[in-house]
Amino acid sequence: MSILIVEDELRVRAFISRGLTEEGFRVHESVDGTQAQEMMRHERFALIILDWMLPGLSGLDLLRALRAKQDTTPILMLTAKDAVADRISALNAGADDYLIKPFAFEELLARIRAILRRVDNRATPLMSHADLTMDPTTRKVVRAGVEIPLTAREYALLQFMLEHAGEVLSRTRIVQAVWEHDLETFSNVVEVYIRYLRAKVDTPFPTRLIHTVRGVGYVLRSRA
């Protein structure tokens, strides 16, 4: 599940990014509202964490622009502006929640999950392929009725593959989506985690779902 952090303070952005990545989210980062707008033209995010005071296009202006064009992406405002009037302005402009800095990461995480639960209640929450099912709300993965425990990174990798089931995913694309780093930094990390996933998702079951496409990458599909 992808989350976009729009925050110009490096320390705050890195802190949130690290925490959410450890929780299994795929995190994207933007330093200003204009860059965030461009990123949203190319990717759909499950939620946006939006600072108010940004260089150039402010967070509130970005929020108003998105809602004006009927974009319903959930937005959590995370800002140092703590006046009641500010909170009212942001919520009236279409923010789904409002958290004031400084903040506790556990509270931010709880608010994110509460927003995503509300969204999931409006849509189909389950992701599935063949006999494999993932519930993004409870983070439970089940295959053929058997619950499969996954680490945060294994979960993020499997979720990315489920979102693109049937597509051949290159190693570079997987690294960029799941690890958010340059490929050179991670050498054979994709192979290692694919092996971990296969041991849990495929080995105990008669049909393989994770396939290697030699020289290209990997694909999640129910046929050989």
C-alpha positions as MATLAB code, in Angstrom:
seq = 'MSILIVEDELRVRAFISRGLTEEGFRVHESVDGTQAQEMMRHERFALIILDWMLPGLSGLDLLRALRAKQDTTPILMLTAKDAVADRISALNAGADDYLIKPFAFEELLARIRAILRRVDNRATPLMSHADLTMDPTTRKVVRAGVEIPLTAREYALLQFMLEHAGEVLSRTRIVQAVWEHDLETFSNVVEVYIRYLRAKVDTPFPTRLIHTVRGVGYVLRSRA';
ca = [
       0.000    0.000    0.000;
       1.568    3.284   -1.138;
       1.704    6.415    1.010;
       3.005    9.789   -0.168;
       4.721   12.043    2.374;
       4.765   15.712    1.334;
       7.130   17.358    3.786;
      10.018   19.789    3.258;
      11.748   19.096    6.585;
      14.233   16.300    5.897;
      14.414   15.103    9.495;
      10.638   14.789    9.852;
      10.250   13.223    6.415;
      12.955   10.639    7.080;
      11.505    9.787   10.497;
       8.025    9.147    9.109;
       9.346    7.313    6.059;
      11.460    4.956    8.123;
       8.626    4.182   10.520;
       6.031    3.530    7.815;
       8.447    1.399    5.794;
       9.040   -0.757    8.864;
       5.261   -1.155    9.104;
       5.176   -2.553    5.567;
       3.942    0.494    3.637;
       5.533    1.555    0.362;
       6.566    5.129    0.996;
       7.094    7.889   -1.564;
       8.447   11.301   -0.657;
       7.976   14.815   -1.975;
       9.505   18.077   -0.722;
       6.851   20.463   -2.053;
       3.318   20.668   -3.361;
       4.229   21.064   -7.020;
       6.383   17.949   -7.021;
       3.599   16.064   -5.221;
       1.100   17.071   -7.913;
       3.399   15.706  -10.590;
       3.880   12.434   -8.710;
       0.122   12.020   -8.389;
      -0.227   12.178  -12.172;
       1.747    8.939  -12.406;
       0.734    6.973   -9.317;
      -2.335    6.394   -7.206;
      -1.633    6.642   -3.469;
      -3.666    5.034   -0.701;
      -3.077    8.079    1.500;
      -1.149   11.377    1.543;
       0.525   12.874    4.608;
       0.572   16.577    3.828;
       2.454   19.404    5.518;
       0.772   22.797    5.322;
       3.772   25.131    5.068;
       5.625   24.039    1.954;
       7.810   25.982   -0.480;
       5.833   27.094   -3.539;
       2.389   25.494   -3.555;
       1.257   25.189    0.067;
      -0.278   22.036    1.487;
      -3.668   23.726    1.878;
      -3.610   24.966   -1.722;
      -2.691   21.482   -2.930;
      -5.530   20.002   -0.874;
      -8.032   22.477   -2.317;
      -6.801   21.817   -5.850;
      -7.198   18.061   -5.447;
     -10.689   18.290   -4.012;
     -11.711   20.797   -6.703;
     -11.036   18.157   -9.339;
     -12.887   15.493   -7.319;
      -9.759   13.651   -6.226;
     -10.783   11.658   -3.130;
      -7.344   10.394   -2.081;
      -7.370   10.400    1.755;
      -5.264   13.245    3.167;
      -3.889   13.593    6.668;
      -2.608   17.114    7.385;
       0.525   17.052    9.546;
       1.498   20.568   10.470;
       2.804   22.916   13.150;
      -0.189   25.212   12.602;
      -2.148   24.527   15.775;
      -4.890   27.170   15.849;
      -8.471   25.972   15.907;
      -9.160   28.144   12.864;
      -6.377   26.344   10.954;
      -7.819   22.924   11.745;
     -11.261   24.076   10.683;
      -9.896   25.492    7.416;
      -8.106   22.257    6.528;
     -10.999   19.978    7.424;
     -13.450   22.204    5.553;
     -11.103   22.111    2.545;
     -11.355   18.319    2.488;
      -8.672   16.932    4.802;
      -9.605   13.579    6.327;
      -7.659   14.163    9.539;
      -5.394   16.756   11.162;
      -2.400   16.093   13.429;
      -0.284   18.813   15.020;
       3.514   18.708   15.289;
       5.286   17.618   17.399;
       3.583   14.258   17.297;
       4.057   10.683   18.452;
       4.665    8.222   15.625;
       2.268    5.722   17.237;
      -0.533    8.299   17.065;
       0.257    9.087   13.435;
       0.193    5.368   12.620;
      -3.106    4.881   14.457;
      -4.682    7.773   12.558;
      -3.414    6.415    9.230;
      -4.904    3.012    9.964;
      -8.200    4.570   11.051;
      -8.433    6.504    7.766;
      -7.557    3.408    5.723;
     -10.184    1.372    7.595;
     -12.825    3.940    6.702;
     -11.731    3.825    3.057;
     -11.687    0.027    3.062;
     -15.222   -0.011    4.430;
     -16.319    1.904    1.333;
     -14.542   -0.416   -1.075;
     -13.610   -4.072   -1.349;
     -10.820   -4.498    1.210;
      -9.502   -7.870    0.116;
      -6.848   -8.482   -2.503;
      -6.729  -11.977   -3.942;
      -5.247  -14.171   -6.616;
      -6.145  -17.853   -7.049;
      -6.432  -19.232   -3.480;
      -4.263  -16.472   -1.980;
      -5.969  -13.618   -0.117;
      -4.571  -10.482    1.548;
      -6.580   -8.211    3.833;
      -4.879   -4.760    3.914;
      -6.955   -3.766    6.928;
      -5.875   -6.597    9.228;
      -2.664   -7.356    7.257;
      -3.689  -11.025    7.316;
      -2.504  -13.251    4.444;
      -4.295  -16.547    3.864;
      -3.757  -19.270    1.277;
      -6.158  -22.224    0.941;
      -7.509  -21.404    4.400;
      -4.052  -21.369    6.009;
      -2.863  -18.099    7.565;
       0.685  -17.155    6.490;
       2.753  -14.950    8.824;
       4.944  -12.482    6.922;
       7.513   -9.902    7.959;
       6.794   -6.277    7.051;
       9.087   -6.418    3.987;
       7.731   -9.779    2.812;
       4.225   -8.352    3.145;
       5.133   -5.255    1.111;
       6.695   -7.398   -1.625;
       3.709   -9.739   -1.819;
       1.290   -6.811   -1.829;
       3.134   -5.205   -4.744;
       3.012   -8.497   -6.655;
      -0.704   -8.907   -5.909;
      -1.390   -5.374   -7.134;
       0.320   -6.331  -10.381;
      -0.701   -9.996  -10.637;
      -0.072  -11.361  -14.130;
       2.515   -8.661  -14.930;
       6.178   -9.543  -15.261;
       7.940   -7.292  -12.747;
      11.575   -6.460  -13.279;
      14.026   -6.565  -10.391;
      14.560   -2.817  -10.753;
      10.849   -2.077  -10.598;
      10.435   -4.235   -7.490;
      13.354   -2.563   -5.704;
      12.074    0.920   -6.511;
       8.553    0.084   -5.343;
       9.299   -1.974   -2.238;
      12.669   -0.647   -1.067;
      12.658    2.868   -2.524;
      16.407    2.765   -3.150;
      18.841    2.422   -6.022;
      19.301   -1.092   -7.334;
      23.083   -1.048   -6.864;
      22.662   -0.590   -3.149;
      20.675   -3.750   -2.795;
      22.521   -6.304   -4.959;
      20.552   -9.555   -4.597;
      17.969   -8.440   -2.066;
      15.056   -9.178   -4.416;
      16.190  -12.760   -4.954;
      16.594  -13.235   -1.212;
      13.100  -11.978   -0.405;
      11.501  -13.858   -3.296;
      13.060  -16.986   -1.789;
      11.624  -16.114    1.625;
       8.175  -15.563    0.101;
       8.259  -18.799   -1.879;
       9.091  -20.770    1.255;
       5.951  -19.404    2.922;
       3.511  -18.814    0.058;
       4.386  -21.592   -2.408;
       6.322  -24.476   -0.861;
       3.565  -25.748    1.447;
       1.014  -25.796   -1.398;
       0.645  -27.893   -4.577;
       0.491  -24.965   -7.039;
       3.235  -22.378   -7.440;
       2.155  -18.738   -7.709;
       5.535  -16.954   -7.824;
       7.361  -17.609  -11.089;
      10.753  -16.502  -12.371;
      10.903  -15.090  -15.876;
      14.492  -15.765  -16.777;
      16.483  -12.651  -17.562;
      13.531  -10.359  -16.799;
      12.086  -10.689  -13.299;
       9.162  -12.278  -11.483;
       5.437  -12.707  -11.946;
       2.579  -13.776   -9.701;
       0.250  -16.099  -11.581;
      -1.549  -19.394  -11.028;
      -0.334  -21.161  -14.177;
       3.210  -22.264  -14.990;
];
